[in-house]
PDB file of C-alpha atoms in Angstrom:
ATOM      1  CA  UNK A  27      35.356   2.081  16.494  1.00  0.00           C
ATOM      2  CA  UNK A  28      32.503  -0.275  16.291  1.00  0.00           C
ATOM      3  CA  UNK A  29      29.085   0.526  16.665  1.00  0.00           C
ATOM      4  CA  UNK A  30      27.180  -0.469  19.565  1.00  0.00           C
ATOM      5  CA  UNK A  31      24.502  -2.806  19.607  1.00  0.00           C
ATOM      6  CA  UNK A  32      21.063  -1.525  21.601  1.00  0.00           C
ATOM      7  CA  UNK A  33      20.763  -4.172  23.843  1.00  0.00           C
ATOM      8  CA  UNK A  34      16.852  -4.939  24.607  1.00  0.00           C
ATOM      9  CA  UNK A  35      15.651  -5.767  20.851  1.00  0.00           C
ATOM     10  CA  UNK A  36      12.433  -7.948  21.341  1.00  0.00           C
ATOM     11  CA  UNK A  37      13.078 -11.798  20.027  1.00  0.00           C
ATOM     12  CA  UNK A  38      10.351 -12.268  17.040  1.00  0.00           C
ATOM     13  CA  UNK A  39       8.279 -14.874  16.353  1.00  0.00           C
ATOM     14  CA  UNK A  40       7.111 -17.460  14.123  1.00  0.00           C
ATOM     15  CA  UNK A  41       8.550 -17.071  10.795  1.00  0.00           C
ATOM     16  CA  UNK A  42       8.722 -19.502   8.176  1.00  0.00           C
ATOM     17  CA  UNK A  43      12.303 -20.539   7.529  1.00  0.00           C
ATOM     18  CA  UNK A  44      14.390 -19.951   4.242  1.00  0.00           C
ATOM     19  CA  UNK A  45      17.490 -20.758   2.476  1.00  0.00           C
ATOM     20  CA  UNK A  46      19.308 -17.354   4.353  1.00  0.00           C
ATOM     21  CA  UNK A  47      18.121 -17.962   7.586  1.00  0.00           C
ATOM     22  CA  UNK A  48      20.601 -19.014   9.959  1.00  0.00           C
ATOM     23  CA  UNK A  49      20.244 -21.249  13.064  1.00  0.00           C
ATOM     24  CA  UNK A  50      21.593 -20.997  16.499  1.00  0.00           C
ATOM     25  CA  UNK A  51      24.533 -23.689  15.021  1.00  0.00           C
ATOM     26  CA  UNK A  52      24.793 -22.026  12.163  1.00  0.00           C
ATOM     27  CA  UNK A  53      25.902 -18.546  13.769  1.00  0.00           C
ATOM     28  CA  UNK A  54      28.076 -20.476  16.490  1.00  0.00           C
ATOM     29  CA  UNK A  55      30.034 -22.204  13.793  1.00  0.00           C
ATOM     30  CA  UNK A  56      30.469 -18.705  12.199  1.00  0.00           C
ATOM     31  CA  UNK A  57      31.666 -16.635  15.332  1.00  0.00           C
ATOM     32  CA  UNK A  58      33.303 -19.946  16.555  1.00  0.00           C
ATOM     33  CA  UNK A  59      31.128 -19.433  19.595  1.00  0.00           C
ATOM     34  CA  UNK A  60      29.064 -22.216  21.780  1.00  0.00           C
ATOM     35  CA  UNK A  61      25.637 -22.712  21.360  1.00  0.00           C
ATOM     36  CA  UNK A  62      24.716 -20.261  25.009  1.00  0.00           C
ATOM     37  CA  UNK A  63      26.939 -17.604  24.160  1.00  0.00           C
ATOM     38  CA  UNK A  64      24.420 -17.136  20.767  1.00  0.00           C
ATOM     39  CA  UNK A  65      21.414 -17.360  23.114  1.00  0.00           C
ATOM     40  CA  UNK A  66      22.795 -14.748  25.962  1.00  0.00           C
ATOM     41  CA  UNK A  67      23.677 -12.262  23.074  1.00  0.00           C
ATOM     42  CA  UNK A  68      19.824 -12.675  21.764  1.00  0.00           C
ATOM     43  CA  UNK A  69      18.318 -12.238  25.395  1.00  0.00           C
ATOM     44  CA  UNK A  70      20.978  -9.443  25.848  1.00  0.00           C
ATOM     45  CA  UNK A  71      19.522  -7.889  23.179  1.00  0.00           C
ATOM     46  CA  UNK A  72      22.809  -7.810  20.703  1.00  0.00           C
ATOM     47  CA  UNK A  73      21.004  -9.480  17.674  1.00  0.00           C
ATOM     48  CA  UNK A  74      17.246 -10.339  17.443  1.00  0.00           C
ATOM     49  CA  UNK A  75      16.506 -13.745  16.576  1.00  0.00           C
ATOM     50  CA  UNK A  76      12.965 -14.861  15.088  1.00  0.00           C
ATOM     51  CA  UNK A  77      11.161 -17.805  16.514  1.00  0.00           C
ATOM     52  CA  UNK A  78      10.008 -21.191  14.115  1.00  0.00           C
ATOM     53  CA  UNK A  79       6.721 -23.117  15.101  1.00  0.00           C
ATOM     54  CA  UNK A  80       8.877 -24.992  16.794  1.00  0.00           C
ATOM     55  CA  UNK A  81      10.342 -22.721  18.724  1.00  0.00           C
ATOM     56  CA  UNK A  82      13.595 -22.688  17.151  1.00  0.00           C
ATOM     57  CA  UNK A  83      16.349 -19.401  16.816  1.00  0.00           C
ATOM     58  CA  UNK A  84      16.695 -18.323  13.019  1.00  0.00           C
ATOM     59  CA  UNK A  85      18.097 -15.055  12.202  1.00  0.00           C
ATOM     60  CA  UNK A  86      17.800 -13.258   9.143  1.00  0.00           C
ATOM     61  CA  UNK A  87      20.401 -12.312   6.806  1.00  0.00           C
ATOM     62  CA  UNK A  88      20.313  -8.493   7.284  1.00  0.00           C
ATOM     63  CA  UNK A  89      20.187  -9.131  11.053  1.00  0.00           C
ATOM     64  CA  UNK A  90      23.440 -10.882  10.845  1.00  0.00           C
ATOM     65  CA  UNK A  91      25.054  -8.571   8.289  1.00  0.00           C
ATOM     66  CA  UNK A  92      24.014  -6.186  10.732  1.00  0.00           C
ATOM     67  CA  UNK A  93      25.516  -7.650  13.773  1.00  0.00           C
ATOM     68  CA  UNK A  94      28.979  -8.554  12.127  1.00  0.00           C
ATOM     69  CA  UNK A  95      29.417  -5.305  11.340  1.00  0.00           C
ATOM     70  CA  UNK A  96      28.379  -3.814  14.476  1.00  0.00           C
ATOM     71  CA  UNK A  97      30.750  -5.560  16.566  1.00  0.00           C
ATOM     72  CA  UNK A  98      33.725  -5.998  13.458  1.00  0.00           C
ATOM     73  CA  UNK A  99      33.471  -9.067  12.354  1.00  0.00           C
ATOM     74  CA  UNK A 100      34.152  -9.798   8.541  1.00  0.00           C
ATOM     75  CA  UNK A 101      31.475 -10.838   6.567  1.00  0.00           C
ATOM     76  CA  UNK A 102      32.850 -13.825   5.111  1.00  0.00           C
ATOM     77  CA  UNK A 103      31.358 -15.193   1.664  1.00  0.00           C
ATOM     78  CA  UNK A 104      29.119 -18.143   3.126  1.00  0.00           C
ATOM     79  CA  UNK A 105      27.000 -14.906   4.340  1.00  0.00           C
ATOM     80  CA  UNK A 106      26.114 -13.290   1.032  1.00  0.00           C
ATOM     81  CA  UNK A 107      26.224 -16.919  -1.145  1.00  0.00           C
ATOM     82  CA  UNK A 108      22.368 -16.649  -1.715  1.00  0.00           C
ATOM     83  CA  UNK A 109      20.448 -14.126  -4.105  1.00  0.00           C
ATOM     84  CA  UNK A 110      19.249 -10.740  -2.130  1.00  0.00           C
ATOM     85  CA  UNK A 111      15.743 -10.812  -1.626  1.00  0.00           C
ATOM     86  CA  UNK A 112      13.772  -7.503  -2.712  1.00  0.00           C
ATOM     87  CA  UNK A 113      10.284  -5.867  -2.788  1.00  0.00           C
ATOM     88  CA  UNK A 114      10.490  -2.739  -4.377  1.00  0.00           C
ATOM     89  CA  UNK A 115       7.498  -0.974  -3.920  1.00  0.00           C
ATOM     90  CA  UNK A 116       7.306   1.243  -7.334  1.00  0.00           C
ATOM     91  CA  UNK A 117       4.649   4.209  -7.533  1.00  0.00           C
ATOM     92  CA  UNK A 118       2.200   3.831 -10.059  1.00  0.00           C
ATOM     93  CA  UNK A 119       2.696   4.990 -13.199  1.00  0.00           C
ATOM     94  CA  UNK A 120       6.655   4.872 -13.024  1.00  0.00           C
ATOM     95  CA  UNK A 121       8.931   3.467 -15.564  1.00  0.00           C
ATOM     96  CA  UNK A 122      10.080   0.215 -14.074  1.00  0.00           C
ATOM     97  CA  UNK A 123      13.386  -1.070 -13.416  1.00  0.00           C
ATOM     98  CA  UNK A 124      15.920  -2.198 -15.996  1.00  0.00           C
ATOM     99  CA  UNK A 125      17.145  -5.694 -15.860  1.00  0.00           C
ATOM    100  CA  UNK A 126      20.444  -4.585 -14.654  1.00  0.00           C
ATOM    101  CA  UNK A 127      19.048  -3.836 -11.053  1.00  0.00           C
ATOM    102  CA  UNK A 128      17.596  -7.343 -11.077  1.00  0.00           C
ATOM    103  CA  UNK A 129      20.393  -8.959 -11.985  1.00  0.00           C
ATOM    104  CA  UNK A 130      21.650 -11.597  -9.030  1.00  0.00           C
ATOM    105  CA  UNK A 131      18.392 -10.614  -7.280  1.00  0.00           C
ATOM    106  CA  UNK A 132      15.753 -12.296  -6.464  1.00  0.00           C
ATOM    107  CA  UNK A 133      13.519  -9.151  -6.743  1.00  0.00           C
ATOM    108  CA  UNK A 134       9.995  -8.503  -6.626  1.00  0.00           C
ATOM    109  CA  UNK A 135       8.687  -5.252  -7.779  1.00  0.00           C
ATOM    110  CA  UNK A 136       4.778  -4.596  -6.570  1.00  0.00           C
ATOM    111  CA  UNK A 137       2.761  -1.236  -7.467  1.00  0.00           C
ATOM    112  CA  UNK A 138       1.605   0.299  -4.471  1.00  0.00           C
ATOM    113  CA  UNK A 139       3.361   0.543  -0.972  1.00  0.00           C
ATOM    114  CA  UNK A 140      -0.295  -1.856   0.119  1.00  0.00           C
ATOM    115  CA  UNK A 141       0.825  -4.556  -2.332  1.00  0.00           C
ATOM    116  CA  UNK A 142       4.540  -4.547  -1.543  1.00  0.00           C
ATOM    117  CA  UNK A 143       3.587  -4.367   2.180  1.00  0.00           C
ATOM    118  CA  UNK A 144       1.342  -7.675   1.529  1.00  0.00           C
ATOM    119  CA  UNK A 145       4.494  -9.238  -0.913  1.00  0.00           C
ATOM    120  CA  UNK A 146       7.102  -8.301   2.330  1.00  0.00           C
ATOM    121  CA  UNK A 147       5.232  -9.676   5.200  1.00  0.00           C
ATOM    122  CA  UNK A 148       5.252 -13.219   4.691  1.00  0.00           C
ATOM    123  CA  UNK A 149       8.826 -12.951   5.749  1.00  0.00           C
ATOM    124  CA  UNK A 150      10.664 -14.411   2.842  1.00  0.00           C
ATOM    125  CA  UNK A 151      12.363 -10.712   2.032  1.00  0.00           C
ATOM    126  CA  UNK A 152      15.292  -9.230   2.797  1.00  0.00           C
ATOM    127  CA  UNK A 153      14.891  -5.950   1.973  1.00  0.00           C
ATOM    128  CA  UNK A 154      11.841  -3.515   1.448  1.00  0.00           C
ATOM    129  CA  UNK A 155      12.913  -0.393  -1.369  1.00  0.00           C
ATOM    130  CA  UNK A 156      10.075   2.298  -0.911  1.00  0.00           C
ATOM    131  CA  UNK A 157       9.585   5.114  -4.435  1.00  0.00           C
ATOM    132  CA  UNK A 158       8.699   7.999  -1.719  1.00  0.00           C
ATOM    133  CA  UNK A 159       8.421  10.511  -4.040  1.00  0.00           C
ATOM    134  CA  UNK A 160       5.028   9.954  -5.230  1.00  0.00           C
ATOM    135  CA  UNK A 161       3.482   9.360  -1.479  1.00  0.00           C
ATOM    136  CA  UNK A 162       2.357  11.948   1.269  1.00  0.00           C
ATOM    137  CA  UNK A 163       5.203  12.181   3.109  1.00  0.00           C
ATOM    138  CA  UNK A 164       3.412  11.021   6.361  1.00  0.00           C
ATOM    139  CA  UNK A 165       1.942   8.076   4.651  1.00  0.00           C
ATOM    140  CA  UNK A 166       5.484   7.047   3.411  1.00  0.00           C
ATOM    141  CA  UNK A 167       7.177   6.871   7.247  1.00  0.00           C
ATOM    142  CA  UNK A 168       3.577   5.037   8.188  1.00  0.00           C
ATOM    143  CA  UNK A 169       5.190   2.574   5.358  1.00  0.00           C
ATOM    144  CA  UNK A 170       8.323   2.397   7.635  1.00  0.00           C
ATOM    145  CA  UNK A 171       6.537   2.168  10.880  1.00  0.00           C
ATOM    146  CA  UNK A 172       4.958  -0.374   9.815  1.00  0.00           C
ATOM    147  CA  UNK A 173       7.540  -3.138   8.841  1.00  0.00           C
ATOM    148  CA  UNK A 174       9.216  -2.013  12.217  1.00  0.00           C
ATOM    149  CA  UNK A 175       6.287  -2.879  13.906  1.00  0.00           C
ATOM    150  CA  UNK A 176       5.635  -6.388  12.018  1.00  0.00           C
ATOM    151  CA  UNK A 177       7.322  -9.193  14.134  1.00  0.00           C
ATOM    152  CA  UNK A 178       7.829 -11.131  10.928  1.00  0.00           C
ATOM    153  CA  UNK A 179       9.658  -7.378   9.357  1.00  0.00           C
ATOM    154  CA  UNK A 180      11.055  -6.204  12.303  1.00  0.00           C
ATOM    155  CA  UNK A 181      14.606  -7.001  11.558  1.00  0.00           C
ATOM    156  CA  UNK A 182      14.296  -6.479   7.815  1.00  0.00           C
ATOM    157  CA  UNK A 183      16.134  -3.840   5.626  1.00  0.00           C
ATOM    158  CA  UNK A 184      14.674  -0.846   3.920  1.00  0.00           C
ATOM    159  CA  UNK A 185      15.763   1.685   1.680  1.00  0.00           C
ATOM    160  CA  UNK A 186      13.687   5.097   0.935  1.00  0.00           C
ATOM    161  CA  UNK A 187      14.323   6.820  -2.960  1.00  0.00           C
ATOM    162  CA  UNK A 188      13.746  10.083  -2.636  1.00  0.00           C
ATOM    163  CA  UNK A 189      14.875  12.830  -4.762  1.00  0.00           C
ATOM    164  CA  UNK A 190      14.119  15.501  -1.288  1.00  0.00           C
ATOM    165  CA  UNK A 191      17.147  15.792   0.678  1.00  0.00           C
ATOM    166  CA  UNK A 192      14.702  16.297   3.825  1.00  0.00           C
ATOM    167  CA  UNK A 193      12.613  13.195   3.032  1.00  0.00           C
ATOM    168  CA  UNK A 194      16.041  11.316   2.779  1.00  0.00           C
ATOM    169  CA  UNK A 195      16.730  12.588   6.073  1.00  0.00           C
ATOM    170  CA  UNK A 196      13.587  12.280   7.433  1.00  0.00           C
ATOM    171  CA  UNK A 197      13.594   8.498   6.616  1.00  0.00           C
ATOM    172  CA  UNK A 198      16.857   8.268   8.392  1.00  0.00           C
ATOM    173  CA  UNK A 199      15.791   9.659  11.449  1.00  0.00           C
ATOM    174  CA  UNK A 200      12.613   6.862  11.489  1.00  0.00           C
ATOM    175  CA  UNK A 201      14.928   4.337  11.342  1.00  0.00           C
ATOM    176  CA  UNK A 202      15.418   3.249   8.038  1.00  0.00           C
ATOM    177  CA  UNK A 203      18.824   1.832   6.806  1.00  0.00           C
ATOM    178  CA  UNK A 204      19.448   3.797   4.049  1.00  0.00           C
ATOM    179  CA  UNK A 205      18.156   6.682   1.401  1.00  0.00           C
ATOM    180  CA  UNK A 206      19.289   7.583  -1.317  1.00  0.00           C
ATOM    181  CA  UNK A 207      18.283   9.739  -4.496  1.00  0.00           C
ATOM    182  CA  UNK A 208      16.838   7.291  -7.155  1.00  0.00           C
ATOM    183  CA  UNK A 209      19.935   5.900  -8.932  1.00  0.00           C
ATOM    184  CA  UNK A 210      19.676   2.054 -10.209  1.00  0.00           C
ATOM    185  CA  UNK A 211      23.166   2.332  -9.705  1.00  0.00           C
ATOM    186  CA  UNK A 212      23.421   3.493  -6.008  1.00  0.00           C
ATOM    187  CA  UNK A 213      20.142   1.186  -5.216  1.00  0.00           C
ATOM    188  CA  UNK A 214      22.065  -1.856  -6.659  1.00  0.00           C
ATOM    189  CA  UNK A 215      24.720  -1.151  -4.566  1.00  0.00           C
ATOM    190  CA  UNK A 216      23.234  -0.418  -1.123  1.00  0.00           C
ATOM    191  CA  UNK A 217      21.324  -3.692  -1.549  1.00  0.00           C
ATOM    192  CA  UNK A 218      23.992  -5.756  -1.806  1.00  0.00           C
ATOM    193  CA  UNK A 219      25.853  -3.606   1.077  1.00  0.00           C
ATOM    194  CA  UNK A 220      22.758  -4.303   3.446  1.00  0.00           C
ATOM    195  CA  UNK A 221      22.815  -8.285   2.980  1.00  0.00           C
ATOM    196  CA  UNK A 222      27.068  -8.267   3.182  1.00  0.00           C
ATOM    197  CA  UNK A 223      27.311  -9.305  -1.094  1.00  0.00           C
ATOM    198  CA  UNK A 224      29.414  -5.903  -0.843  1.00  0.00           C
ATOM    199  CA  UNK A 225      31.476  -4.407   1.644  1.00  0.00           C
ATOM    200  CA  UNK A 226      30.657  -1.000   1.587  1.00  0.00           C
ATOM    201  CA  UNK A 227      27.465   1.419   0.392  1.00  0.00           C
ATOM    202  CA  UNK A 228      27.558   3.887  -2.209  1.00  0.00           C
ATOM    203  CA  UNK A 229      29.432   7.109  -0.996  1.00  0.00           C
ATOM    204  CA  UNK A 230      25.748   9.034  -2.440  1.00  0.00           C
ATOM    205  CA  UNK A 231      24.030   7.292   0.276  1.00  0.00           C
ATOM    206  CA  UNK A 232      22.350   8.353   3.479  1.00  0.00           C
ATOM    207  CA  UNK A 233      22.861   6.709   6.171  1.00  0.00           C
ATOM    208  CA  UNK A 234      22.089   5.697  10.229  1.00  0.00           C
ATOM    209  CA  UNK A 235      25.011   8.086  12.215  1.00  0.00           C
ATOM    210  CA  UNK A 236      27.256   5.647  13.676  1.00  0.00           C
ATOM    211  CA  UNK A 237      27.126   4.969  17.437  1.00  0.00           C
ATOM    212  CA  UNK A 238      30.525   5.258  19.111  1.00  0.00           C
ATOM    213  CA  UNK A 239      31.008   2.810  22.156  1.00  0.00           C
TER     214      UNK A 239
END
């Protein structure tokens, strides 16, 4: 069965559009929905929407991915057209990622959970990957906490490596959307999963339980 939406998600506000936001028209011409029926299922709290200086709906990839899925729509291919959007927060000192992760990414990799946190908040990513390894645990989930907390992050992916089956789970139960033990592989894959390029995750990865209706 599908999962059910948690009604009650806050709208966000003032982010800066990009090429994979979608408008209000945008999702009614997908769902082949009116113009209301997209606004009542953002104040019922089905998706969250983000607000433009002007005011305007736009709703972020991985919020829509999200939704479709949620409520068993198809991701069709107009959805996952444009290049993923990473940070991937590495931990000083690693060896960094092979050009085979990157590849039909748009992927920024930052030292430092500080620096990716500064490189995700503008808004313009999709999806936050977090080393956890190398970090006090409780400083890791304050990683977490924090782009939950961010209006302009809020609705954003992440993805916690961890080689510690109890950080992995640990990361679930905060609310990320996936873990996983570091695997370029596995990574590659859940990333595309999480902005609908791919229609299912690695079978190594850890995941939200589903919520039955």
């Amino acid at each position: 069965m599908a999962r059910q939406i948690k009604k009650n998600r806050p709208i966000l506000r003032e982010r800066r559009q990009s090429s994979n936001d979608w408008t209000s028209g945008d999702m009614a011409r997908l769902l082949h929905v009116d113009l209301k029926t997209i606004h009542n299922w953002v104040g019922y709290g089905y998706i969250t929407g983000t607000r433009t200086s002007g005011r305007h709906l736009r709703f972020e990839r991985t919020e829509v991915v999200r939704f479709m899925r949620g409520f068993g729509y198809p991701t069709p291919p107009s959805v996952s057209k444009a290049a993923p959007r990473v940070v991937y927060h590495l931990a000083q000192g690693a060896k960094k990622p092979t050009k085979s992760l990157g590849r039909g990414l748009d992927l920024l990799v930052c030292e430092g959970p500080e620096a990716s946190l500064l490189a995700f908040g503008g808004g313009e990513r999709e999806v936050f990957v977090l080393d956890a390894d190398k970090l006090d645990s409780k400083h890791a989930l304050k990683v977490l906490a924090s782009i939950r907390e961010w209006e302009t992050t809020k609705t954003m992916g992440f993805v916690a490596l961890s080689r510690k089956p109890a950080t992995r789970k640990a990361f679930i139960d905060a609310g990320a959307d996936a873990a996983l033990a570091p695997s370029e592989a596995d990574l590659r894959a859940t990333i595309l999963w999480l902005t609908g390029v791919e229609k299912a995750p690695s079978s190594k990865v850890a995941l939200p339980p589903v919520e039955e209706e």
